[in-house]
Short mmCIF file of C-alpha atoms and ligand atoms in Angstrom, two decimals:
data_model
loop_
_atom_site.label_atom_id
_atom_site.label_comp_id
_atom_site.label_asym_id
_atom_site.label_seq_id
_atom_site.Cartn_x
_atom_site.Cartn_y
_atom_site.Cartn_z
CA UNK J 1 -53.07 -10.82 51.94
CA UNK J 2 -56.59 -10.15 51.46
CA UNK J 3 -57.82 -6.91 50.21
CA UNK J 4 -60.42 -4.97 52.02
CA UNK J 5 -63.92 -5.02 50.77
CA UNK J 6 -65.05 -3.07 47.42
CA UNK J 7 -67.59 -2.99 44.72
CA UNK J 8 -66.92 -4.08 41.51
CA UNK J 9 -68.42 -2.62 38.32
CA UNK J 10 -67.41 -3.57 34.79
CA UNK J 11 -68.52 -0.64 32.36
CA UNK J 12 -68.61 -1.97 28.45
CA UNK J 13 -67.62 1.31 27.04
CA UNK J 14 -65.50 4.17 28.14
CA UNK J 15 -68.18 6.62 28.85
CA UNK J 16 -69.92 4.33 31.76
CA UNK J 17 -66.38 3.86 32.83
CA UNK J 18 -65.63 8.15 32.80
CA UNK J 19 -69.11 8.38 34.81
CA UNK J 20 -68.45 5.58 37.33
CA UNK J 21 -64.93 7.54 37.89
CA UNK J 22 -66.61 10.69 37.96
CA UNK J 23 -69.35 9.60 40.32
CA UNK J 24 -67.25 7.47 43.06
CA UNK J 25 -64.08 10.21 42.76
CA UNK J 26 -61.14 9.46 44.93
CA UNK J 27 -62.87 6.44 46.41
CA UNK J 28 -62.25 4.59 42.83
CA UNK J 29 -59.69 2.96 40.77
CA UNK J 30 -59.49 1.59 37.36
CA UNK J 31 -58.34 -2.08 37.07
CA UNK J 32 -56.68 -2.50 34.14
CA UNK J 33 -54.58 -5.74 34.13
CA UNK J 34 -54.14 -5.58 37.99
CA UNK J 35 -50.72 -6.51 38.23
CA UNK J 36 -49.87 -3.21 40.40
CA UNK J 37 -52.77 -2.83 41.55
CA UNK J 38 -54.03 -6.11 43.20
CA UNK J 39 -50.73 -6.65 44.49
CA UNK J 40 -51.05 -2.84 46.56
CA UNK J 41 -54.98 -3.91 47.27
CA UNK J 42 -53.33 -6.89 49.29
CA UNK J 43 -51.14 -5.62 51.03
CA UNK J 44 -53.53 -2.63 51.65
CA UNK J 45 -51.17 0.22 50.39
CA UNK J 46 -54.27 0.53 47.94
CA UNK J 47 -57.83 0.10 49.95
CA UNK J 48 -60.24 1.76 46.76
CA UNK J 49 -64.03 1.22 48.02
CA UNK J 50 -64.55 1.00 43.83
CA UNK J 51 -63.28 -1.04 41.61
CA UNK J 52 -63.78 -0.12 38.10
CA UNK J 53 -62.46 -2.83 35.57
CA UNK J 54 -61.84 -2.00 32.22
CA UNK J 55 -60.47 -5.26 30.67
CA UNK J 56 -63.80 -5.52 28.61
CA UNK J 57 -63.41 -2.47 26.73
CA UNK J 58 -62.68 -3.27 23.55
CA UNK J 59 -62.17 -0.07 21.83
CA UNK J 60 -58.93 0.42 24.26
CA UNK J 61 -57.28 -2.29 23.08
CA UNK J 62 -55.41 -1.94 19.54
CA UNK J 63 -52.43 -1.22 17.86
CA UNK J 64 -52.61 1.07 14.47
CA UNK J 65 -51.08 3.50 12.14
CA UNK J 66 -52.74 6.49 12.24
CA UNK J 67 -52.22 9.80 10.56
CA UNK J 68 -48.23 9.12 10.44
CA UNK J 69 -48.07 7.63 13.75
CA UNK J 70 -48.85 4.41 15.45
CA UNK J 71 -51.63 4.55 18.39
CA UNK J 72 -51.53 1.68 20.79
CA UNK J 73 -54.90 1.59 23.31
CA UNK J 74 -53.94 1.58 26.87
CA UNK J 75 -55.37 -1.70 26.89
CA UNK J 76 -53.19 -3.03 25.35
CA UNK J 77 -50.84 -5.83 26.96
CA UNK J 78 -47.13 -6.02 26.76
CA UNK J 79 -47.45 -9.90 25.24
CA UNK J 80 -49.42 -8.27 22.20
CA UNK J 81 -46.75 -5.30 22.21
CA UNK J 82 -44.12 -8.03 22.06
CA UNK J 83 -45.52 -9.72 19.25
CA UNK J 84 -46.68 -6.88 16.96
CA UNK J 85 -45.07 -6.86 13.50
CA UNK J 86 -46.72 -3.41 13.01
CA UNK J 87 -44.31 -2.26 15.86
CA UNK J 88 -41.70 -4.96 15.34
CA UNK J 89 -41.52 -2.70 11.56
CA UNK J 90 -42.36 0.60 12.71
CA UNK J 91 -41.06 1.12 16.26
CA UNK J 92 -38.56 -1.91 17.32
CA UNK J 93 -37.74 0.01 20.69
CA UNK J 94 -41.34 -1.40 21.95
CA UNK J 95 -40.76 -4.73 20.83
CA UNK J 96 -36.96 -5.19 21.89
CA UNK J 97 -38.15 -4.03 25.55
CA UNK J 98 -41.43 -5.66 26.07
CA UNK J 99 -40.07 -9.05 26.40
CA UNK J 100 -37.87 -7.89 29.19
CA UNK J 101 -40.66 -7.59 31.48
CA UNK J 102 -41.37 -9.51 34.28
CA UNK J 103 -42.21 -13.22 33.10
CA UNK J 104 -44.90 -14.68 30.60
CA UNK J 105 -47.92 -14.51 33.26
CA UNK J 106 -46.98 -10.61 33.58
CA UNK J 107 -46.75 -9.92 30.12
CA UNK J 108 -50.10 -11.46 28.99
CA UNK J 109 -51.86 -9.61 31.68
CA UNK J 110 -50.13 -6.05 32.36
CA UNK J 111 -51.03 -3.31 30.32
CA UNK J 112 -48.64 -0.49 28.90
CA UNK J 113 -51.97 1.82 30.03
CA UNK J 114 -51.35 0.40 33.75
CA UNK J 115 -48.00 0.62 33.52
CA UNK J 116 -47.58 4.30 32.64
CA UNK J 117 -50.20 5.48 34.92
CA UNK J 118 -48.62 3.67 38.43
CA UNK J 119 -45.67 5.22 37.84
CA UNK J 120 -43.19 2.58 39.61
CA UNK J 121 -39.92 4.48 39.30
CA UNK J 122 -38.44 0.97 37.93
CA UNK J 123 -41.24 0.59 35.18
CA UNK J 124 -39.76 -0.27 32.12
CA UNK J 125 -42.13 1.41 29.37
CA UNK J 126 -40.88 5.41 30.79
CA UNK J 127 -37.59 4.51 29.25
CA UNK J 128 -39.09 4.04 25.99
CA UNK J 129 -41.75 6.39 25.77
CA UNK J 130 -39.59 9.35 26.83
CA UNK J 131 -37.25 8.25 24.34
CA UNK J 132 -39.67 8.32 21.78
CA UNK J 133 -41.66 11.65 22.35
CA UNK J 134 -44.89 10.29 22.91
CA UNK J 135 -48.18 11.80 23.13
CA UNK J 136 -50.55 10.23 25.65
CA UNK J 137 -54.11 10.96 25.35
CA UNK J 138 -56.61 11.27 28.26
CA UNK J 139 -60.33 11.01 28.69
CA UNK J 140 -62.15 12.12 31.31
CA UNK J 141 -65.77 14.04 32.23
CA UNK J 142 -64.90 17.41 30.39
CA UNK J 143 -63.51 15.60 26.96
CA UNK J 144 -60.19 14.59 25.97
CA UNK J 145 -56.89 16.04 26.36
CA UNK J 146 -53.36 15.00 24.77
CA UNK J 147 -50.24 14.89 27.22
CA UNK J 148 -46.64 14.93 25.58
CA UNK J 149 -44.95 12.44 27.76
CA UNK J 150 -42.39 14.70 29.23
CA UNK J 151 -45.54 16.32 31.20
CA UNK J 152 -46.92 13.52 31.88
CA UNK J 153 -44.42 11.91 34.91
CA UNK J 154 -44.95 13.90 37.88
CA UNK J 155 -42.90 12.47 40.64
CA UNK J 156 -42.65 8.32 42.59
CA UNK J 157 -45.79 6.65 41.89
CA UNK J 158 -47.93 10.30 40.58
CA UNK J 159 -48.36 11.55 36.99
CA UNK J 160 -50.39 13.86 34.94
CA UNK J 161 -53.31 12.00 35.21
CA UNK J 162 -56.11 13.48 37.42
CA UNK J 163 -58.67 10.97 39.33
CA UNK J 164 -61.29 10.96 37.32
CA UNK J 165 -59.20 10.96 33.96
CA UNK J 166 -58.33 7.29 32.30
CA UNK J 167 -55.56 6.88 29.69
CA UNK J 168 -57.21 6.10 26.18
CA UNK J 169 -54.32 6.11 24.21
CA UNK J 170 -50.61 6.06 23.50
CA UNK J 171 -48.79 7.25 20.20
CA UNK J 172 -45.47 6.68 18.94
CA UNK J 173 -43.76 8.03 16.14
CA UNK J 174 -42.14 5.41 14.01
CA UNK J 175 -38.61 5.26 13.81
CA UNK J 176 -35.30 3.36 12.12
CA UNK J 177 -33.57 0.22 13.54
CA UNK J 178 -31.34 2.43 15.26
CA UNK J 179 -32.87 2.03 18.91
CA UNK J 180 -32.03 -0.26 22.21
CA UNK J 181 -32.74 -0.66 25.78
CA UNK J 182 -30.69 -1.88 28.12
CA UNK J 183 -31.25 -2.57 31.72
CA UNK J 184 -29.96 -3.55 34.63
CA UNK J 185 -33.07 -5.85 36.46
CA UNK J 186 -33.34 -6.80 40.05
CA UNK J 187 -33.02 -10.36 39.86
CA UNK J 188 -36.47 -11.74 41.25
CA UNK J 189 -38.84 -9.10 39.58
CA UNK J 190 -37.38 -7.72 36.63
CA UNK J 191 -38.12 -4.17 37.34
CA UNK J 192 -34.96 -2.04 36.42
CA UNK J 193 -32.77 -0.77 38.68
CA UNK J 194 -31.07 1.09 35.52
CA UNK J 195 -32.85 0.89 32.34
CA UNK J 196 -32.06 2.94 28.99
CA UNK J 197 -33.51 3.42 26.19
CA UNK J 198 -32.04 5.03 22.93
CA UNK J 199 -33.07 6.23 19.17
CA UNK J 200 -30.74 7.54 17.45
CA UNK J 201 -31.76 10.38 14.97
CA UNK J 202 -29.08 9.87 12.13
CA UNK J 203 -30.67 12.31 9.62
CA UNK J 204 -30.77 15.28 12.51
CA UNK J 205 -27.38 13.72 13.57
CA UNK J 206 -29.39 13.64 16.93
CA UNK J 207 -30.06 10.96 20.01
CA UNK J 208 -32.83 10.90 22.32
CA UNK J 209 -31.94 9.21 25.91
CA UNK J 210 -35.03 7.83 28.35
CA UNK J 211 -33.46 6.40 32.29
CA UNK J 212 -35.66 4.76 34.54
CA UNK J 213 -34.91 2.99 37.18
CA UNK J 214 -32.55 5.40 38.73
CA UNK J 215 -34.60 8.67 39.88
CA UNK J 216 -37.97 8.94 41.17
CA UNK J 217 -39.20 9.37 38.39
CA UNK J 218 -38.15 8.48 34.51
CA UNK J 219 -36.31 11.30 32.83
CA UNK J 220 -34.63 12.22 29.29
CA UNK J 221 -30.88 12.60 29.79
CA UNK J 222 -30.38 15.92 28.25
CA UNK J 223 -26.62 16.55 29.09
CA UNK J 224 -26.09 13.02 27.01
CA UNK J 225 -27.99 14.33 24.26
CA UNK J 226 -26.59 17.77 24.18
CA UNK J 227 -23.46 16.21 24.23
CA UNK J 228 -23.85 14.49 21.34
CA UNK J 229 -25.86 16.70 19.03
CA UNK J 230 -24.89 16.91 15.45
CA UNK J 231 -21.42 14.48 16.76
CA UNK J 232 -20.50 11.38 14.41
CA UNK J 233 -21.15 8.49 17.26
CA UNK J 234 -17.43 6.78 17.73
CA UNK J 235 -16.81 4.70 20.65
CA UNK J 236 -15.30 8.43 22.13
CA UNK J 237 -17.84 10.94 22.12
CA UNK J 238 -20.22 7.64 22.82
CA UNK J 239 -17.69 7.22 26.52
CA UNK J 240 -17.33 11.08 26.77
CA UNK J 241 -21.56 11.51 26.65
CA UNK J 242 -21.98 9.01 28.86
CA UNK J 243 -20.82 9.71 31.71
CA UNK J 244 -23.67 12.30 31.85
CA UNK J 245 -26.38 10.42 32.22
CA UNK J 246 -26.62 11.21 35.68
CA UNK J 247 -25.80 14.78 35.92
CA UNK J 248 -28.40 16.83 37.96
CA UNK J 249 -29.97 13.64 38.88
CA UNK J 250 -30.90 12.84 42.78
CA UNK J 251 -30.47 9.01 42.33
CA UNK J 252 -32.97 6.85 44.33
CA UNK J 253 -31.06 4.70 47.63
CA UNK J 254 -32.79 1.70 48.56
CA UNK J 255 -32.25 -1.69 49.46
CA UNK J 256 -32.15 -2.72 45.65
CA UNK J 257 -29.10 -0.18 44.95
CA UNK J 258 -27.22 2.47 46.72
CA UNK J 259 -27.44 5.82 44.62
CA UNK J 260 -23.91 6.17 43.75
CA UNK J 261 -24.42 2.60 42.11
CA UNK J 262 -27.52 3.54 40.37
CA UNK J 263 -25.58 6.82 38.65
CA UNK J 264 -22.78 3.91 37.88
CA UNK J 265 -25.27 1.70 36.09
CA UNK J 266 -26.97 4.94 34.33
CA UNK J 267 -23.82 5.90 32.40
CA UNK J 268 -22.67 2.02 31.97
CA UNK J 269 -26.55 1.17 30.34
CA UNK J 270 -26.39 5.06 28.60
CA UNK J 271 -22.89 3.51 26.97
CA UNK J 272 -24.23 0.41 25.62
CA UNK J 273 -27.62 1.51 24.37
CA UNK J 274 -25.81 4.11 22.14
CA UNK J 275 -23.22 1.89 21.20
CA UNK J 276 -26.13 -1.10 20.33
CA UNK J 277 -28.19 1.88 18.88
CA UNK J 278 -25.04 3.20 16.60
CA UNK J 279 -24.63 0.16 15.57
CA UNK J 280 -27.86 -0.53 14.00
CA UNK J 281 -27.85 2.46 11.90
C1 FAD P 1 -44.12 -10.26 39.59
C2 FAD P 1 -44.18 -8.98 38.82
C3 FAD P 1 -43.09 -8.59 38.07
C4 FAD P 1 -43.12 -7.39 37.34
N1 FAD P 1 -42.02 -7.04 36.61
C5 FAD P 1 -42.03 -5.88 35.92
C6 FAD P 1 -40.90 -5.49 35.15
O1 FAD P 1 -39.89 -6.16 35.05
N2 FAD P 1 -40.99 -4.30 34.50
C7 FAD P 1 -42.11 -3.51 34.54
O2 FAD P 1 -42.12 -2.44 33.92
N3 FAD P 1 -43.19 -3.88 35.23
C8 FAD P 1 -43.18 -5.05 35.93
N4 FAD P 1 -44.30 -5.42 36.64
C9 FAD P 1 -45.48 -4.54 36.63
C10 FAD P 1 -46.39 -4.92 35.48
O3 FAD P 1 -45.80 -4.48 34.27
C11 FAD P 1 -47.79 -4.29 35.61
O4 FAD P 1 -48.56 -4.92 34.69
C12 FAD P 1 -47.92 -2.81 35.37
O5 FAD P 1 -47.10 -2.04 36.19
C13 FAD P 1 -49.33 -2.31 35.67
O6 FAD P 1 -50.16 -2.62 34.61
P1 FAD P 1 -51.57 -3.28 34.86
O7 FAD P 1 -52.24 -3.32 33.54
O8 FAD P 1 -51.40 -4.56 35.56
O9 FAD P 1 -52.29 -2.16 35.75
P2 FAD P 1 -53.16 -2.27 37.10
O10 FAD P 1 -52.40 -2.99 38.14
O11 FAD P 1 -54.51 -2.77 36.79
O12 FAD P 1 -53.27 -0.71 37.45
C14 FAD P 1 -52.15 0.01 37.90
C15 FAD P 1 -52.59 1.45 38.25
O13 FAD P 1 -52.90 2.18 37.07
C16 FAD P 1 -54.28 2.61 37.07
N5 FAD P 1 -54.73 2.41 35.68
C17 FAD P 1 -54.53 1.30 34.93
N6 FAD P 1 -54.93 1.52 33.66
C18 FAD P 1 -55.40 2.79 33.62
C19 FAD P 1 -55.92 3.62 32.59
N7 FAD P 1 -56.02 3.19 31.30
N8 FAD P 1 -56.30 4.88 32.89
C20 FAD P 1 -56.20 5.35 34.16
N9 FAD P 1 -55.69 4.62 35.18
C21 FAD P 1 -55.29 3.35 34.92
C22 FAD P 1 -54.97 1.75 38.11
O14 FAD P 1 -56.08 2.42 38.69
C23 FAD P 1 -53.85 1.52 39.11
O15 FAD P 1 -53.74 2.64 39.96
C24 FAD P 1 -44.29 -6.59 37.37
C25 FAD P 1 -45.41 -6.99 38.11
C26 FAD P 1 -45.36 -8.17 38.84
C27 FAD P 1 -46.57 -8.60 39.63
#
């Protein structure tokens, strides 16, 4: 349980930390809050002969409206997402699911940044950020680049992100009351076996659907929303949509969940988030 030997730097702005990246390559990682990674370093799934911590960053840590949406640095930890009344206002999908991570020591030290960009198919934040359309924004040695969140989960554990790129920033747009998540956790963790989260569009008579959990990677359930697209939500179409939620999906099998369990859950949690959802509206 004791990680093999690295160096440690601690840039104070984002550009040392892009150069340190950019100098030390694949031999690096960015700590954020380290509650992925210092587990993996233990165990040595992760053996990085760099360490570069960005916790003292400042300027990656905020949560703001800006130009119509609401920017949140990838700093940012899911305690402070919890507790937001900008987002508790704006974008109550953030705040409903935050506090169904992990426990209190995780939350005040895990980052949504860290989260997105480990990739642990039973992350919670995919859910929600599919859901919500999100545009992630990433720095690296050749400038900045914005990622819409569909392009931004690659497959387990890999996304968008290239080696030398760090996650600056995510934005959300905001939305009505009508949104839940729902999840099925494994007991001792909290990660999600089946987690879904829902806004429903009520002007475009529309519903966006996030899963995690389930596949190896988050995804939207299209053949829910399709289903449902310009439908009145009663408990009927609600049932009939889904039992989609798994269609063209290869479920994960592990010791956590068989796959035909993890489709099950999908289409129970897809049921209840809508329902929840609809009923907020
Ligand atoms: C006991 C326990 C229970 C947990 N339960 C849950 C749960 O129920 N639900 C859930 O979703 N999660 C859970 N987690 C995971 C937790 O949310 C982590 O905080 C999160 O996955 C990683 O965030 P971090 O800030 O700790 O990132 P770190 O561990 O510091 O980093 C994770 C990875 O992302 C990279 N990285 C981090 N930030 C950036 C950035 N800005 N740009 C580029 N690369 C970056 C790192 O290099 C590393 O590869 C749990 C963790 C533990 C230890």
């Amino acid at each position: 349980m004791i990680p093999a030997s690295f160096d440690y730097f601690r840039p104070q702005s984002l550009e040392e930390a892009i150069g340190l990246l950019n100098q030390h390559g694949e031999e690096a990682k960015v700590l954020a809050g380290g509650h992925s990674l210092v587990p993996a370093m233990k165990l040595r799934l992760a053996q990085p002969k760099v360490v570069i911590d960005i916790g003292r960053i400042s300027d990656l840590n905020y949560i703001r409206e800006q130009d119509g949406k609401i920017a949140i640095g990838a700093m940012t930890t899911h305690h402070a997402i919890e507790t937001s009344g900008l987002l508790r206002e704006k974008c109550p999908l953030l705040t409903e699911l935050a506090p169904q991570i992990g426990d209190v020591q995780v939350r005040n030290r895990g980052t949504i940044g860290g989260s997105l960009v480990h990739a642990d198919p039973a992350a919670d934040w995919p859910a929600a950020i599919l859901a919500l359309d999100a545009e992630l924004d990433v720095v690296g040695p050749n400038g900045s680049r914005s990622i819409h969140v569909k392009k931004f989960f690659v497959d387990l554990f890999q996304t968008a992100l290239q080696p030398n790129q760090i996650l600056r920033e995510i934005r959300v747009p905001a939305t009505p009351r009508s949104v839940a998540y729902v999840k099925f956790a494994q007991r001792a963790s909290g990660f999600a076996i089946a987690g879904v989260a829902v806004v429903v569009h009520a002007a475009s008579q529309t519903v966006s659907v996030g899963v995690t959990g389930v596949a190896a990677k988050p995804y939207r359930a299209n053949a829910v929303e399709k289903s449902l697209e310009g439908q009145p939500l009663t408990a009927e179409s609600i049932t009939h949509a889904s039992k989609r939620a798994a269609s063209r999906i290869d479920p994960l099998n592990d010791i956590h969940a068989s796959a035909e369990y993890r489709a099950h859950l999908a289409r129970v949690n897809t049921r209840r988030a809508l329902q929840i959802a609809a009923s907020r509206i």
